[in-house]
Amino acid sequence: MTAFPLRMDIHPEVHGFFDKDTNTISYLVRDPSSDACAIIDSVMDIDYSAGRITHDHADELIRQVRDRGLRLEWIIETHVHADHLSAAPYIQERLGGRIGIGAQIMVVQDTFGKIFNEGTEFQRDGSQFDRLFEDGDRYMVGNMPVFAIHTPGHTPACMVHVMGDAAFVGDTLFMPDGGSARADFPGGDAGVLFDSIQRVLTLPDEMRLFMCHDYGPNGRDIQWQTTVAEEKAHNIHVGNGRTREEFVRFRTERDATLAMPRLIIPSLQVNMRGGEVPTDRDGRPMLKVPVNGL
């Protein structure tokens, strides 16, 4: 068994909030022994064609925290999302808490800083975040110990956060009938993703796994919770003994057929800044479109 600092005796209270526009699930996670909580993978609403940003999804999370009498300690990003915009600063301004992401955010910032032709004023050192997590880092939500696992492959900065018997896997895994996320973005690697998934699957069979996205394959209802045992037995991309070579071949061929995510251009610009919308030289919120850059 792995040397992870497991606490399967701790059962955090987990509430998922589905955003149907981006198929994203955000989570409110409560330490069962206190009023402390964390928010994972929040969403900021955008009407891209109109250039309009709103905060309905984030406002619901904020309302839930307040109505439950909770104290927000952490706002966690499992990775730099390419399909939705983070609402982390908006939530932090209203509830407090620290914003955290994987330390490899600096690799992502360097890569996409070049693609979006950002000037020297764009810091590529992760300073937009309050905490940069390295593999194995530990922190607390109230009295509940948490540890982070570096799971690159989808992006270099992907992290899984394990809170008691609950693990929040970002895009490292999908539900068993959804398989896995693509690995063809800059900095992605199908072989590395396979290795990261195998590492997650060394967690105890009964570990609850919470997905960042679900698309309801074959018309089923949206779901976001499964277990390590279910993934090992039934995941259509990595389960039931599929080899690394088979996965890399399948993932590479499949990724070549996929279109870019609808919101990748605004998402990357905002999320590599910790959820802040970039501004022009006059201080007005402004997004760029790099032509033939992705």
Coordinates of C-alpha atoms in Angstrom, one line a residue:
M1 CA 0.0 0.0 0.0
T2 CA 1.0 3.5 -0.7
A3 CA 2.7 5.8 1.9
F4 CA -0.1 8.4 1.6
P5 CA -1.0 9.9 5.0
L6 CA -4.5 8.5 4.8
R7 CA -7.4 9.3 7.3
M8 CA -10.2 7.1 6.1
D9 CA -11.9 7.5 9.4
I10 CA -12.7 11.1 8.5
H11 CA -15.8 11.6 6.4
P12 CA -16.1 15.2 5.2
E13 CA -19.5 16.5 4.2
V14 CA -19.4 17.1 0.4
H15 CA -21.9 19.1 -1.6
G16 CA -21.6 19.2 -5.4
F17 CA -22.9 22.1 -7.6
F18 CA -23.3 21.4 -11.3
D19 CA -22.9 24.1 -13.9
K20 CA -24.8 22.9 -16.9
D21 CA -23.2 25.5 -19.3
T22 CA -19.7 24.0 -18.8
N23 CA -20.5 20.6 -17.3
T24 CA -18.4 21.5 -14.3
I25 CA -19.0 20.4 -10.7
S26 CA -17.9 22.7 -8.0
Y27 CA -17.7 21.4 -4.4
L28 CA -18.3 22.7 -0.9
V29 CA -16.4 20.5 1.5
R30 CA -17.0 20.7 5.3
D31 CA -14.7 19.4 8.0
P32 CA -17.0 17.2 10.0
S33 CA -15.6 18.3 13.3
S34 CA -15.8 22.1 12.9
D35 CA -17.4 24.9 10.9
A36 CA -14.4 25.1 8.5
C37 CA -14.9 24.4 4.8
A38 CA -13.2 24.5 1.4
I39 CA -14.5 25.3 -2.1
I40 CA -13.1 23.4 -5.0
D41 CA -13.2 24.4 -8.7
S42 CA -15.6 27.3 -8.6
V43 CA -17.1 28.7 -11.8
M44 CA -17.5 32.3 -13.0
D45 CA -20.2 32.6 -15.6
I46 CA -19.4 34.1 -19.0
D47 CA -21.5 34.9 -22.1
Y48 CA -18.5 34.8 -24.4
S49 CA -20.4 36.1 -27.5
A50 CA -21.6 39.1 -25.6
G51 CA -18.4 39.6 -23.6
R52 CA -20.4 39.6 -20.4
I53 CA -19.3 38.1 -17.0
T54 CA -21.7 37.3 -14.2
H55 CA -21.5 35.4 -10.9
D56 CA -24.7 33.4 -10.4
H57 CA -22.8 30.1 -9.8
A58 CA -20.4 31.6 -7.4
D59 CA -23.2 33.5 -5.6
E60 CA -24.9 30.2 -4.9
L61 CA -21.7 28.8 -3.4
I62 CA -21.4 31.9 -1.2
R63 CA -25.0 31.7 -0.1
Q64 CA -24.5 28.0 0.9
V65 CA -21.5 28.8 3.0
R66 CA -23.3 31.7 4.8
D67 CA -26.6 29.8 5.2
R68 CA -24.8 26.8 6.8
G69 CA -22.8 29.1 9.1
L70 CA -19.5 27.9 7.7
R71 CA -16.0 29.5 7.7
L72 CA -14.2 29.3 4.3
E73 CA -10.5 28.5 4.7
W74 CA -9.5 27.3 1.2
I75 CA -10.5 28.0 -2.4
I76 CA -8.8 25.2 -4.3
E77 CA -8.1 24.9 -8.1
T78 CA -7.3 21.3 -9.1
H79 CA -5.6 22.7 -12.2
V80 CA -5.7 25.6 -14.8
H81 CA -9.1 24.8 -16.4
A82 CA -9.5 25.2 -20.1
D83 CA -13.3 24.9 -20.2
H84 CA -14.5 27.3 -17.5
L85 CA -13.5 30.5 -15.7
S86 CA -12.6 30.4 -12.0
A87 CA -14.5 32.6 -9.6
A88 CA -11.9 32.3 -6.8
P89 CA -11.1 36.0 -6.3
Y90 CA -14.8 36.9 -6.3
I91 CA -15.5 34.3 -3.6
Q92 CA -12.4 35.3 -1.6
E93 CA -13.4 38.9 -1.6
R94 CA -16.7 38.0 0.0
L95 CA -15.8 35.1 2.3
G96 CA -12.0 35.1 2.8
G97 CA -10.0 32.0 2.5
R98 CA -6.7 31.2 0.7
I99 CA -6.5 30.4 -3.0
G100 CA -4.3 27.3 -3.8
I101 CA -3.1 25.5 -7.0
G102 CA -0.3 23.2 -8.0
A103 CA 3.2 24.7 -8.1
Q104 CA 3.5 23.7 -11.8
I105 CA 1.2 26.7 -12.5
M106 CA 4.5 28.4 -13.3
V107 CA 5.0 26.1 -16.3
V108 CA 1.5 26.8 -17.5
Q109 CA 1.9 30.6 -17.1
D110 CA 5.2 30.5 -19.1
T111 CA 3.6 28.5 -21.9
F112 CA 0.4 30.5 -22.2
G113 CA 2.0 33.8 -21.4
K114 CA 3.9 33.3 -24.7
I115 CA 0.8 32.2 -26.6
F116 CA -1.2 35.2 -25.4
N117 CA 1.8 37.5 -25.9
E118 CA 1.6 38.8 -22.3
G119 CA 4.0 41.6 -21.4
T120 CA 6.5 41.6 -18.6
E121 CA 3.8 42.9 -16.2
F122 CA 2.3 39.4 -16.2
Q123 CA 4.1 37.5 -13.4
R124 CA 4.9 33.9 -14.2
D125 CA 5.9 32.9 -10.7
G126 CA 2.5 31.8 -9.4
S127 CA 2.2 34.9 -7.2
Q128 CA -1.4 35.4 -8.2
F129 CA -2.2 32.5 -5.8
D130 CA -1.8 32.3 -2.0
R131 CA -0.4 28.7 -1.9
L132 CA 1.4 26.6 -4.5
F133 CA 1.2 22.9 -3.7
E134 CA 4.0 20.5 -4.3
D135 CA 3.5 16.7 -4.5
G136 CA 2.8 15.4 -1.0
D137 CA 2.1 18.8 0.6
R138 CA -0.2 18.8 3.6
Y139 CA -2.6 21.4 4.9
M140 CA -5.6 21.7 7.1
V141 CA -9.3 22.5 6.7
G142 CA -10.3 23.1 10.3
N143 CA -9.3 19.9 12.1
M144 CA -9.2 17.8 8.9
P145 CA -5.8 17.0 7.5
V146 CA -5.5 17.2 3.7
F147 CA -2.8 16.2 1.3
A148 CA -2.1 16.9 -2.4
I149 CA -1.0 14.5 -5.1
H150 CA 0.7 15.9 -8.2
T151 CA -1.1 14.2 -11.2
P152 CA 0.2 15.8 -14.4
G153 CA -0.7 14.6 -17.9
H154 CA -3.9 16.6 -18.6
T155 CA -1.9 19.7 -17.6
P156 CA 1.4 20.1 -15.8
A157 CA -0.3 21.6 -12.8
C158 CA -3.0 19.0 -12.1
M159 CA -3.4 18.0 -8.4
V160 CA -5.7 15.6 -6.6
H161 CA -6.7 16.8 -3.1
V162 CA -7.5 14.1 -0.5
M163 CA -9.6 15.1 2.4
G164 CA -10.4 12.2 4.7
D165 CA -12.1 9.5 2.7
A166 CA -12.8 11.9 -0.2
A167 CA -10.5 12.7 -3.1
F168 CA -11.1 15.5 -5.6
V169 CA -9.5 14.4 -8.8
G170 CA -10.0 17.4 -11.2
D171 CA -9.7 16.2 -14.8
T172 CA -7.3 13.3 -14.0
L173 CA -10.3 10.9 -14.1
F174 CA -13.9 11.0 -15.3
M175 CA -16.7 8.7 -14.2
P176 CA -16.0 5.1 -15.2
D177 CA -18.2 5.4 -18.3
G178 CA -16.5 8.7 -19.2
G179 CA -12.9 7.4 -19.0
S180 CA -10.3 10.2 -18.9
A181 CA -9.6 13.7 -20.0
R182 CA -7.6 14.7 -23.1
A183 CA -3.8 15.0 -22.9
D184 CA -3.1 17.1 -26.1
F185 CA -3.0 20.6 -24.6
P186 CA 0.5 22.3 -24.4
G187 CA 2.3 20.5 -21.6
G188 CA 0.0 17.5 -21.7
D189 CA 1.2 13.9 -22.1
A190 CA -0.9 10.8 -22.4
G191 CA 1.7 8.5 -20.9
V192 CA 2.2 10.8 -17.9
L193 CA -1.6 10.9 -17.5
F194 CA -1.7 7.1 -17.4
D195 CA 1.0 7.1 -14.7
S196 CA -0.9 9.7 -12.7
I197 CA -4.2 7.8 -12.9
Q198 CA -2.4 4.6 -11.7
R199 CA -1.1 6.5 -8.7
V200 CA -4.6 7.7 -7.8
L201 CA -5.9 4.1 -8.1
T202 CA -3.4 3.0 -5.4
L203 CA -5.7 4.9 -2.9
P204 CA -8.0 2.6 -0.9
D205 CA -10.8 0.9 -2.9
E206 CA -13.4 2.6 -0.7
M207 CA -12.0 6.1 -1.3
R208 CA -14.7 8.4 -2.6
L209 CA -13.7 10.1 -5.8
F210 CA -15.3 13.4 -7.0
M211 CA -15.1 14.5 -10.6
C212 CA -14.6 18.0 -11.9
H213 CA -16.7 17.3 -15.0
D214 CA -19.4 14.9 -16.3
Y215 CA -21.1 14.9 -19.7
G216 CA -23.7 12.2 -19.1
P217 CA -22.4 9.6 -21.6
N218 CA -25.1 7.8 -23.6
G219 CA -27.8 10.0 -22.2
R220 CA -27.5 9.0 -18.5
D221 CA -28.1 11.5 -15.7
I222 CA -25.2 13.7 -14.6
Q223 CA -23.1 12.0 -11.9
W224 CA -19.9 13.0 -10.1
Q225 CA -19.1 10.6 -7.3
T226 CA -17.6 7.1 -7.6
T227 CA -14.9 5.0 -5.8
V228 CA -11.4 3.8 -6.6
A229 CA -12.8 0.2 -6.8
E230 CA -15.3 1.3 -9.4
E231 CA -12.7 3.0 -11.5
K232 CA -10.3 0.1 -11.4
A233 CA -13.0 -2.3 -12.4
H234 CA -15.0 -0.4 -14.9
N235 CA -13.2 2.7 -16.2
I236 CA -13.5 2.4 -20.0
H237 CA -10.0 4.0 -20.6
V238 CA -7.8 2.6 -17.8
G239 CA -9.8 0.0 -16.0
N240 CA -9.7 -3.8 -16.1
G241 CA -6.0 -4.1 -16.8
R242 CA -5.6 -1.8 -19.8
T243 CA -1.8 -1.2 -20.4
R244 CA 0.0 2.0 -20.7
E245 CA 0.8 1.4 -24.3
E246 CA -2.9 0.7 -25.1
F247 CA -4.0 3.9 -23.2
V248 CA -1.4 6.1 -25.0
R249 CA -2.4 4.8 -28.4
F250 CA -6.1 5.3 -27.7
R251 CA -5.8 8.7 -26.0
T252 CA -3.5 10.0 -28.8
E253 CA -5.9 8.9 -31.6
R254 CA -9.0 10.1 -29.8
D255 CA -7.5 13.5 -28.9
A256 CA -6.6 14.1 -32.6
T257 CA -10.4 14.1 -33.3
L258 CA -11.4 16.6 -30.6
A259 CA -12.2 20.3 -31.1
M260 CA -10.8 22.9 -28.8
P261 CA -13.0 23.6 -25.8
R262 CA -15.5 26.4 -26.4
L263 CA -14.2 28.6 -23.6
I264 CA -10.5 27.8 -23.8
I265 CA -9.4 31.3 -24.9
P266 CA -11.0 33.2 -22.1
S267 CA -10.5 30.4 -19.5
L268 CA -6.8 30.2 -19.9
Q269 CA -6.2 34.0 -19.7
V270 CA -8.3 34.3 -16.5
N271 CA -7.3 31.0 -14.8
M272 CA -3.6 31.4 -15.1
R273 CA -4.1 34.7 -13.3
G274 CA -5.9 33.0 -10.4
G275 CA -9.3 34.0 -11.6
E276 CA -8.6 37.7 -12.4
V277 CA -9.8 39.0 -15.7
P278 CA -6.9 40.7 -17.6
T279 CA -7.1 44.4 -18.3
D280 CA -5.8 46.7 -21.1
R281 CA -3.4 49.6 -20.6
D282 CA -6.4 51.7 -19.4
G283 CA -7.4 49.2 -16.8
R284 CA -10.5 47.9 -18.6
P285 CA -11.3 44.2 -18.5
M286 CA -10.1 42.8 -21.9
L287 CA -9.5 39.4 -23.4
K288 CA -7.3 38.5 -26.4
V289 CA -7.8 36.1 -29.2
P290 CA -4.5 34.6 -30.5
V291 CA -5.0 33.8 -34.1
N292 CA -3.7 30.3 -35.0
G293 CA -2.1 30.2 -31.6
L294 CA -3.6 27.1 -30.2

